[in-house]
Each structure stands twice: as structure tokens, then as C-alpha cells.
Short mmCIF file of C-alpha atoms in Angstrom, two decimals:
data_model
loop_
_atom_site.label_atom_id
_atom_site.label_comp_id
_atom_site.label_asym_id
_atom_site.label_seq_id
_atom_site.Cartn_x
_atom_site.Cartn_y
_atom_site.Cartn_z
CA UNK A 18 113.96 92.96 104.64
CA UNK A 19 114.19 90.23 102.06
CA UNK A 20 117.23 91.93 100.66
CA UNK A 21 119.34 90.24 103.30
CA UNK A 22 120.07 87.18 101.20
CA UNK A 23 122.35 87.07 98.13
CA UNK A 24 120.51 87.99 94.98
CA UNK A 25 123.45 88.79 92.77
CA UNK A 26 123.95 91.72 90.47
CA UNK A 27 127.15 93.67 89.83
CA UNK A 28 128.30 95.97 92.59
CA UNK A 29 131.06 97.95 90.86
CA UNK A 30 129.65 101.36 90.04
CA UNK A 31 132.52 102.74 87.99
CA UNK A 32 132.53 99.84 85.55
CA UNK A 33 128.92 98.85 85.74
CA UNK A 34 127.72 96.45 83.08
CA UNK A 35 125.17 97.25 80.38
CA UNK A 36 121.53 96.40 80.98
CA UNK A 37 121.03 92.68 81.39
CA UNK A 38 120.69 90.73 78.17
CA UNK A 39 123.88 92.02 76.55
CA UNK A 40 126.45 89.44 77.68
CA UNK A 41 125.48 86.24 75.91
CA UNK A 42 127.28 82.91 76.08
CA UNK A 43 127.57 81.88 72.44
CA UNK A 44 130.57 79.58 72.89
CA UNK A 45 130.23 77.13 75.83
CA UNK A 46 134.01 76.75 75.87
CA UNK A 47 134.25 80.36 77.08
CA UNK A 48 131.95 79.87 80.09
CA UNK A 49 134.70 80.67 82.62
CA UNK A 50 135.87 83.81 80.82
CA UNK A 51 133.39 85.99 82.74
CA UNK A 52 131.69 85.94 86.15
CA UNK A 53 128.16 85.96 84.70
CA UNK A 54 126.24 85.42 81.46
CA UNK A 55 122.83 86.89 80.64
CA UNK A 56 119.67 85.32 79.22
CA UNK A 57 120.99 81.77 79.32
CA UNK A 58 118.68 79.39 77.49
CA UNK A 59 117.60 76.31 79.39
CA UNK A 60 117.35 72.98 77.62
CA UNK A 61 114.19 70.92 77.99
CA UNK A 62 116.16 68.45 80.08
CA UNK A 63 117.36 71.16 82.47
CA UNK A 64 113.86 72.57 82.88
CA UNK A 65 112.43 69.11 83.52
CA UNK A 66 115.14 68.37 86.09
CA UNK A 67 114.35 71.63 87.89
CA UNK A 68 110.66 70.74 88.01
CA UNK A 69 111.46 67.31 89.44
CA UNK A 70 113.68 68.85 92.09
CA UNK A 71 110.95 71.26 93.19
CA UNK A 72 108.39 68.46 93.38
CA UNK A 73 110.84 66.46 95.47
CA UNK A 74 111.64 69.19 97.98
CA UNK A 75 107.95 70.12 98.29
CA UNK A 76 106.63 66.69 99.28
CA UNK A 77 107.32 67.21 103.01
CA UNK A 78 105.81 70.42 104.43
CA UNK A 79 106.69 72.34 107.58
CA UNK A 80 104.26 71.47 110.39
CA UNK A 81 101.40 73.96 111.01
CA UNK A 82 102.71 74.98 114.43
CA UNK A 83 106.08 76.01 113.01
CA UNK A 84 104.41 77.79 110.10
CA UNK A 85 102.49 79.95 112.58
CA UNK A 86 105.74 80.71 114.41
CA UNK A 87 107.51 81.80 111.21
CA UNK A 88 104.63 84.15 110.40
CA UNK A 89 104.09 85.66 113.85
CA UNK A 90 107.80 86.05 114.62
CA UNK A 91 109.01 87.02 111.16
CA UNK A 92 110.35 90.34 112.47
CA UNK A 93 112.33 88.47 115.14
CA UNK A 94 114.05 86.25 112.58
CA UNK A 95 115.03 89.25 110.46
CA UNK A 96 116.18 91.19 113.54
CA UNK A 97 118.38 88.24 114.48
CA UNK A 98 119.81 88.21 110.96
CA UNK A 99 120.77 91.88 111.04
CA UNK A 100 122.18 91.62 114.55
CA UNK A 101 124.57 88.96 113.26
CA UNK A 102 125.48 90.46 109.88
CA UNK A 103 124.82 94.17 110.51
CA UNK A 104 125.75 96.10 107.35
CA UNK A 105 128.53 93.84 106.11
CA UNK A 106 126.45 91.31 104.19
CA UNK A 107 125.76 93.16 100.92
CA UNK A 108 127.62 95.56 98.72
CA UNK A 109 125.69 98.62 97.60
CA UNK A 110 123.43 97.94 94.62
CA UNK A 111 124.80 100.49 92.16
CA UNK A 112 123.68 98.12 89.38
CA UNK A 113 120.14 99.36 90.04
CA UNK A 114 120.84 102.55 88.08
CA UNK A 115 121.41 100.44 84.98
CA UNK A 116 118.28 98.35 85.37
CA UNK A 117 116.15 101.12 86.90
CA UNK A 118 117.23 104.52 85.49
CA UNK A 119 114.18 106.00 87.25
CA UNK A 120 116.35 106.09 90.37
CA UNK A 121 119.07 108.32 88.90
CA UNK A 122 118.96 111.89 87.57
CA UNK A 123 117.71 111.90 83.98
CA UNK A 124 115.66 113.82 81.48
CA UNK A 125 112.90 111.30 82.04
CA UNK A 126 112.66 112.38 85.67
CA UNK A 127 112.44 116.02 84.65
CA UNK A 128 109.58 115.14 82.35
CA UNK A 129 107.83 113.20 85.11
CA UNK A 130 108.27 116.05 87.56
CA UNK A 131 106.54 118.47 85.19
CA UNK A 132 103.75 115.98 84.74
CA UNK A 133 103.33 115.38 88.46
CA UNK A 134 103.51 119.07 89.32
CA UNK A 135 100.70 119.68 86.87
CA UNK A 136 98.64 117.00 88.60
CA UNK A 137 99.49 118.40 92.03
CA UNK A 138 97.97 121.78 91.18
CA UNK A 139 94.55 120.15 91.14
CA UNK A 140 94.98 118.60 94.59
CA UNK A 141 93.05 120.08 97.53
CA UNK A 142 95.50 120.96 100.37
CA UNK A 143 93.59 119.36 103.19
CA UNK A 144 94.24 116.64 105.73
CA UNK A 145 93.21 113.14 104.70
CA UNK A 146 92.71 110.15 106.90
CA UNK A 147 94.98 107.29 105.85
CA UNK A 148 93.30 104.32 104.18
CA UNK A 149 95.66 101.96 105.88
CA UNK A 150 94.63 102.46 109.49
CA UNK A 151 96.29 104.16 112.47
CA UNK A 152 99.59 105.93 111.91
CA UNK A 153 102.94 104.57 112.89
CA UNK A 154 104.26 105.65 116.27
CA UNK A 155 107.74 106.38 115.02
CA UNK A 156 109.14 107.34 118.40
CA UNK A 157 108.09 104.05 120.02
CA UNK A 158 109.56 102.08 117.14
CA UNK A 159 112.79 103.99 117.39
CA UNK A 160 113.03 103.19 121.11
CA UNK A 161 112.35 99.52 120.36
CA UNK A 162 115.11 99.60 117.77
CA UNK A 163 117.51 101.16 120.25
CA UNK A 164 116.73 98.53 122.86
CA UNK A 165 117.40 95.75 120.37
CA UNK A 166 120.94 97.04 119.92
CA UNK A 167 121.36 97.95 123.61
CA UNK A 168 122.65 101.44 123.00
CA UNK A 169 121.15 104.89 122.55
CA UNK A 170 121.40 107.52 119.85
CA UNK A 171 119.69 110.87 119.74
CA UNK A 172 116.57 110.92 117.55
CA UNK A 173 116.95 113.62 114.87
CA UNK A 174 114.64 116.62 115.39
CA UNK A 175 112.97 115.92 112.03
CA UNK A 176 111.80 112.54 113.29
CA UNK A 177 110.49 114.06 116.54
CA UNK A 178 108.33 116.47 114.56
CA UNK A 179 107.09 113.66 112.37
CA UNK A 180 106.20 111.62 115.45
CA UNK A 181 104.05 114.41 116.79
CA UNK A 182 102.21 114.75 113.49
CA UNK A 183 101.68 111.05 112.96
CA UNK A 184 100.41 110.60 116.49
CA UNK A 185 97.20 112.36 115.41
CA UNK A 186 96.56 109.36 113.12
CA UNK A 187 96.16 111.63 110.11
CA UNK A 188 98.48 112.56 107.25
CA UNK A 189 98.22 116.11 105.93
CA UNK A 190 98.68 116.62 102.21
CA UNK A 191 101.15 119.44 102.88
CA UNK A 192 102.61 118.33 106.23
CA UNK A 193 104.61 115.11 106.08
CA UNK A 194 108.29 114.15 105.74
CA UNK A 195 109.52 115.37 102.35
CA UNK A 196 106.28 117.26 101.66
CA UNK A 197 108.18 119.99 99.81
CA UNK A 198 110.04 117.51 97.59
CA UNK A 199 109.31 117.32 93.86
CA UNK A 200 110.43 113.71 93.40
CA UNK A 201 109.73 111.10 96.07
CA UNK A 202 111.03 107.54 96.20
CA UNK A 203 110.00 104.86 98.70
CA UNK A 204 111.91 101.62 99.16
CA UNK A 205 109.98 98.92 100.99
CA UNK A 206 112.15 96.34 102.73
CA UNK A 207 115.24 98.53 102.67
CA UNK A 208 117.42 96.34 104.90
CA UNK A 209 120.50 98.31 105.95
CA UNK A 210 120.30 100.79 103.07
CA UNK A 211 122.14 99.08 100.25
CA UNK A 212 119.77 100.68 97.76
CA UNK A 213 118.95 103.91 99.58
CA UNK A 214 122.46 105.18 100.14
CA UNK A 215 123.63 104.73 96.52
CA UNK A 216 120.54 106.68 95.43
CA UNK A 217 121.33 109.53 97.83
CA UNK A 218 125.00 109.52 96.78
CA UNK A 219 124.28 109.51 93.07
CA UNK A 220 121.17 111.65 92.76
CA UNK A 221 121.92 115.19 93.91
CA UNK A 222 118.57 116.57 92.78
CA UNK A 223 117.60 119.08 95.52
CA UNK A 224 113.96 118.12 95.00
CA UNK A 225 114.58 114.44 95.79
CA UNK A 226 113.36 112.84 99.02
CA UNK A 227 113.81 109.14 99.78
CA UNK A 228 111.71 107.11 102.21
CA UNK A 229 112.79 103.67 103.31
CA UNK A 230 111.19 101.15 105.60
CA UNK A 231 111.72 97.67 106.94
CA UNK A 232 109.88 95.73 109.61
CA UNK A 233 113.18 94.84 111.24
CA UNK A 234 113.83 97.55 113.85
CA UNK A 235 117.47 96.44 113.90
CA UNK A 236 117.82 97.14 110.18
CA UNK A 237 116.26 100.59 110.51
CA UNK A 238 118.53 101.40 113.44
CA UNK A 239 121.52 100.54 111.25
CA UNK A 240 120.20 102.85 108.54
CA UNK A 241 119.56 105.74 110.93
CA UNK A 242 123.00 105.47 112.55
CA UNK A 243 124.84 105.22 109.20
CA UNK A 244 127.08 108.25 108.64
CA UNK A 245 125.44 108.78 105.23
CA UNK A 246 121.93 109.06 106.67
CA UNK A 247 120.66 112.61 106.11
CA UNK A 248 117.22 113.29 107.66
CA UNK A 249 116.80 116.33 105.42
CA UNK A 250 116.80 114.03 102.37
CA UNK A 251 115.70 110.68 103.78
CA UNK A 252 113.24 109.25 106.28
CA UNK A 253 113.71 105.69 107.58
CA UNK A 254 110.94 104.04 109.57
CA UNK A 255 109.83 100.65 110.83
CA UNK A 256 106.90 99.22 108.91
CA UNK A 257 105.30 95.86 108.17
CA UNK A 258 103.82 96.07 104.68
CA UNK A 259 101.41 93.23 105.54
CA UNK A 260 99.93 94.97 108.57
CA UNK A 261 96.69 96.57 107.45
CA UNK A 262 96.50 98.57 110.70
CA UNK A 263 99.74 100.45 109.96
CA UNK A 264 99.85 103.43 107.64
CA UNK A 265 102.71 104.88 105.66
CA UNK A 266 103.88 108.38 106.69
CA UNK A 267 102.82 109.87 103.34
CA UNK A 268 99.37 110.57 101.84
CA UNK A 269 98.00 108.70 98.86
CA UNK A 270 98.99 109.86 95.37
CA UNK A 271 102.26 111.33 96.73
CA UNK A 272 105.07 109.02 95.52
CA UNK A 273 106.84 108.98 92.17
CA UNK A 274 108.62 105.63 92.61
CA UNK A 275 108.19 102.61 94.87
CA UNK A 276 111.00 100.05 94.99
CA UNK A 277 110.57 96.38 95.90
CA UNK A 278 113.93 94.63 95.67
CA UNK A 279 113.87 91.00 96.86
CA UNK A 280 111.26 91.87 99.49
CA UNK A 281 107.87 90.68 98.21
CA UNK A 282 109.23 87.13 98.15
CA UNK A 283 109.56 87.23 101.95
CA UNK A 284 105.81 87.80 102.37
CA UNK A 285 103.14 85.16 102.89
CA UNK A 286 101.69 84.68 99.37
CA UNK A 287 98.17 85.08 100.78
CA UNK A 288 99.02 88.62 101.92
CA UNK A 289 100.81 89.87 98.80
CA UNK A 290 97.81 91.27 96.93
CA UNK A 291 96.58 93.51 99.76
CA UNK A 292 100.13 94.76 100.35
CA UNK A 293 100.52 95.74 96.67
CA UNK A 294 97.04 97.34 96.67
CA UNK A 295 98.00 99.62 99.56
CA UNK A 296 101.28 100.58 97.94
CA UNK A 297 99.57 101.31 94.64
CA UNK A 298 97.36 103.92 96.33
CA UNK A 299 100.48 105.82 97.42
CA UNK A 300 101.69 106.33 93.84
CA UNK A 301 100.92 109.50 91.96
CA UNK A 302 99.12 109.03 88.66
CA UNK A 303 102.00 108.24 86.33
CA UNK A 304 104.14 106.95 89.22
CA UNK A 305 105.93 103.65 88.82
CA UNK A 306 106.55 100.55 90.93
CA UNK A 307 109.85 98.74 90.40
CA UNK A 308 110.43 95.12 91.39
CA UNK A 309 113.25 92.63 91.15
CA UNK A 310 112.79 89.28 92.88
CA UNK A 311 113.32 85.53 92.76
CA UNK A 312 111.95 83.59 89.79
CA UNK A 313 110.66 80.02 89.65
CA UNK A 314 113.41 77.37 89.57
CA UNK A 315 116.14 79.73 90.72
CA UNK A 316 119.17 77.91 92.11
CA UNK A 317 118.14 78.91 95.63
CA UNK A 318 114.80 77.11 95.21
CA UNK A 319 116.42 73.93 93.92
CA UNK A 320 118.81 73.82 96.88
CA UNK A 321 116.10 73.53 99.52
CA UNK A 322 115.84 70.19 101.31
CA UNK A 323 112.70 68.26 102.19
CA UNK A 324 110.93 69.68 105.22
CA UNK A 325 111.66 73.35 104.40
CA UNK A 326 108.60 73.92 102.18
CA UNK A 327 105.78 75.98 103.69
CA UNK A 328 103.43 75.88 100.69
CA UNK A 329 103.75 75.79 96.92
CA UNK A 330 107.06 77.49 95.99
CA UNK A 331 107.27 79.09 99.45
CA UNK A 332 110.13 77.99 101.76
CA UNK A 333 111.79 78.75 105.07
CA UNK A 334 115.54 79.14 105.30
CA UNK A 335 117.66 77.75 108.10
CA UNK A 336 117.64 81.13 109.87
CA UNK A 337 113.84 81.32 109.93
CA UNK A 338 113.45 83.86 107.10
CA UNK A 339 111.16 82.90 104.24
CA UNK A 340 111.23 83.16 100.45
CA UNK A 341 108.78 82.69 97.57
CA UNK A 342 109.71 82.03 93.92
CA UNK A 343 107.53 83.83 91.35
CA UNK A 344 106.39 83.38 87.79
CA UNK A 345 105.88 86.35 85.48
CA UNK A 346 102.15 85.72 85.32
CA UNK A 347 101.81 85.75 89.13
CA UNK A 348 103.48 89.14 89.38
CA UNK A 349 101.49 90.51 86.46
CA UNK A 350 98.27 89.50 88.22
CA UNK A 351 99.37 91.14 91.48
CA UNK A 352 100.18 94.48 89.85
CA UNK A 353 97.31 94.69 87.37
CA UNK A 354 94.78 93.73 90.06
CA UNK A 355 96.13 96.73 92.00
CA UNK A 356 95.27 98.94 89.04
CA UNK A 357 98.75 99.28 87.54
CA UNK A 358 99.75 98.98 83.90
CA UNK A 359 102.66 96.88 82.68
CA UNK A 360 105.74 98.68 81.44
CA UNK A 361 108.16 95.76 81.80
CA UNK A 362 107.98 92.16 82.99
CA UNK A 363 111.15 90.24 82.15
CA UNK A 364 112.87 87.04 83.23
CA UNK A 365 116.60 87.34 83.82
CA UNK A 366 118.05 83.84 83.47
CA UNK A 367 121.66 84.24 84.42
CA UNK A 368 124.57 81.86 84.63
CA UNK A 369 126.88 82.89 87.46
CA UNK A 370 130.37 81.48 87.44
CA UNK A 371 132.90 80.79 90.17
CA UNK A 372 136.05 80.79 88.09
CA UNK A 373 138.24 79.82 91.01
CA UNK A 374 136.27 76.66 91.80
CA UNK A 375 135.12 76.11 88.20
CA UNK A 376 131.47 76.07 89.31
CA UNK A 377 128.37 77.22 87.44
CA UNK A 378 125.18 78.46 89.14
CA UNK A 379 121.90 79.10 87.33
CA UNK A 380 119.95 82.05 88.71
CA UNK A 381 116.44 83.12 87.75
CA UNK A 382 115.19 86.60 88.62
CA UNK A 383 112.17 88.58 87.47
CA UNK A 384 112.27 92.31 86.87
CA UNK A 385 109.09 94.36 86.63
CA UNK A 386 107.99 97.94 86.10
CA UNK A 387 104.31 98.80 86.50
CA UNK A 388 102.88 102.30 86.20
CA UNK A 389 99.81 103.92 87.72
CA UNK A 390 97.58 105.22 84.93
CA UNK A 391 97.37 108.99 84.56
CA UNK A 392 93.59 108.74 84.48
CA UNK A 393 93.57 106.74 87.72
CA UNK A 394 90.42 106.97 89.83
CA UNK A 395 91.72 108.26 93.17
CA UNK A 396 88.33 108.71 94.75
#
């Protein structure tokens, strides 16, 4: 869901750049020779100016009544966004394969599969009640999505079967979408599929199954009606990761990878920890959670005007969607509290350049990888 606003990152797959950190601006006179520079050092003056700007735009807060509206009707604001922009807002994020090789075929995946298959042998093939509450009624959500676009499409048979199973409010360890897969990826806040479809196009592993969810029914409808959507390899569903009464359509300890790309920042900061805790339980021991999101003092944060601040470093955009700006320590606390171990937690300070207009834009993103310990207590 939060992926609906520009976050940058190269889109050209054929000539994708090396992992961030390799293109350094050593000669300021060459600043307009490329579209972006990595790991740009900030001067003390620039950092102090950013802090002053944030203090200034945070002095006037959004009134409590409007804050309640933005929380209760968050899905409406995102639905409105996707109705306007549909699938033409972002280019596919092929750059993710550079930053997150876990999403592409590799020897590392083969190693992980062997590891996970070994763990799976010890699992008891019985039905388990979901920890997250009643199951999603996929069919009802699909109808709601159809109504929002005012046209009908036929629900794939796979989704009808899933609806019948989930309606019993239980997830069976051997009866769920992609249950026969050997490598399972879930993207939370998938938007219109700008991450999911490149994964499906690039990774031809027959054992791969991709799940994707968003709490915008309009976004999920756009994914399901995309010509590249293959229900034998992918399952898209409506889900609010902050709703503790909704469950995911997979059992705990069943996912190899969970992707959070510019989505956690759209969540009320007070609800982030419980959301990450629930996601962590879905990972297999050894599974990994991947995140890329907005960092503190990013250009987008400095551009907010007075009266758009909801709480510390949390803002509402003009279209009603919200965004939070993280520090590394905040994200580390969220993931480690959920029982995950740090693999990577990096700040990507990038200088983006508009060569035509001779403009420079300082972006700050944080990229994280946190793994579930192999000796995790899944009781």
C-alpha cells in the first residue's frame, strides 16, 4: 500500500546498477554526470538544517478529529489513490534483485530450501488455529473489490477453493494456497504488483509460490486482473496488517521470505510492533524479513508543511495517505523485539539529480534484513 508514492531506485533491469554504495561522488563538479549518487555524506550544517526543518513542520499538529478519520478510513484514501493512478504510477522494481538477491534464483535459495525441507520433516501435518484471529473471507473481499471498480471478473477456481477452506477459520498445515511449494514469498503492501510481477517473471523456480496482500481492495483487483497474474504461482488477497482479527492464509512457520517495501511507514507507529510480531510468526526458522523504507530527514519529510504532522516524524500527505520516517535503531528494536536477528541494517543516503532542471534531491532510505533464528521457539 505504501508503495504508491515515489521511493526511487533504478527500474532498468537489463542495465541494473551494482548494489548501492558503489557510485560515489568524489568530485562535486561531476554531480550532474549521473542521475544518482550513493552514500552521500552530509555536512554538519546540512544535518542541522534538516533537524530545524523537521522541528518547524512539526510544531502544528493535525487536529484529533482528522487524525481519527485518517486512521479509520486509511483504506479509503489508498483505494482513491489507486482508482486515480491504477497501475501507471510506478515502474517495476527490478532493482530489488540487486539489493535483495533472496528474491531471485540463486545457490543461496537452494541451500535454504534444503534447510527448510529438513525442518519441515519434523512438522506434524495437522490443522492449526491461526494466532491472528478469524480467517479472511476472500470471496467477500473480492466482491468488494469488484464493486469499487464497477465491473465484474470471474474469480479463479483456485481462489474459490481457498475461500471455502478459510471460511472454517482454520489453516491446515498441508491445505493452503501454495502448500506444495518449496519456497514461499509474501509481500505485504503489494500495491499493484510492482514487486510481485518482476519476481514471477524472473524466478522460474517451479517450487516458488508468491503471496501478496494490500488493504486496498482496488489495488488487489488491479493485481488479480493483470495479464501476468497466475493463480497457480501467486495468491493476491486483501489484508490489513494492523487488524489483529484478520489472519493470513498461511500457517505459522511456513514462509521463507517476507517483503516490506515502503509499507511499514504507512502504519500508525503505535501499531507497528504487533504487526511485525504477527509476521514474524509466519516465517520458517531461518526465514528472512526484508525491508526498505523512508529514513529520518528524507527529502519527503523536509517538504511537509505545518499542519500535516500527525505525531513525531509521522505525517499525512495531501491525498490522505500517511508516512513515517524511521531511524535504524527504531527498526532494529521492532525486529529484534519480534524475535528476529539482524543480518543487515543500512542507511542509503542518496543524491538524486534532475540533470534537465539542474536540481539535486537528497533521499534517505533504510534497508534491513532480519532472520528468524533456526532454534526459534515456535510453541
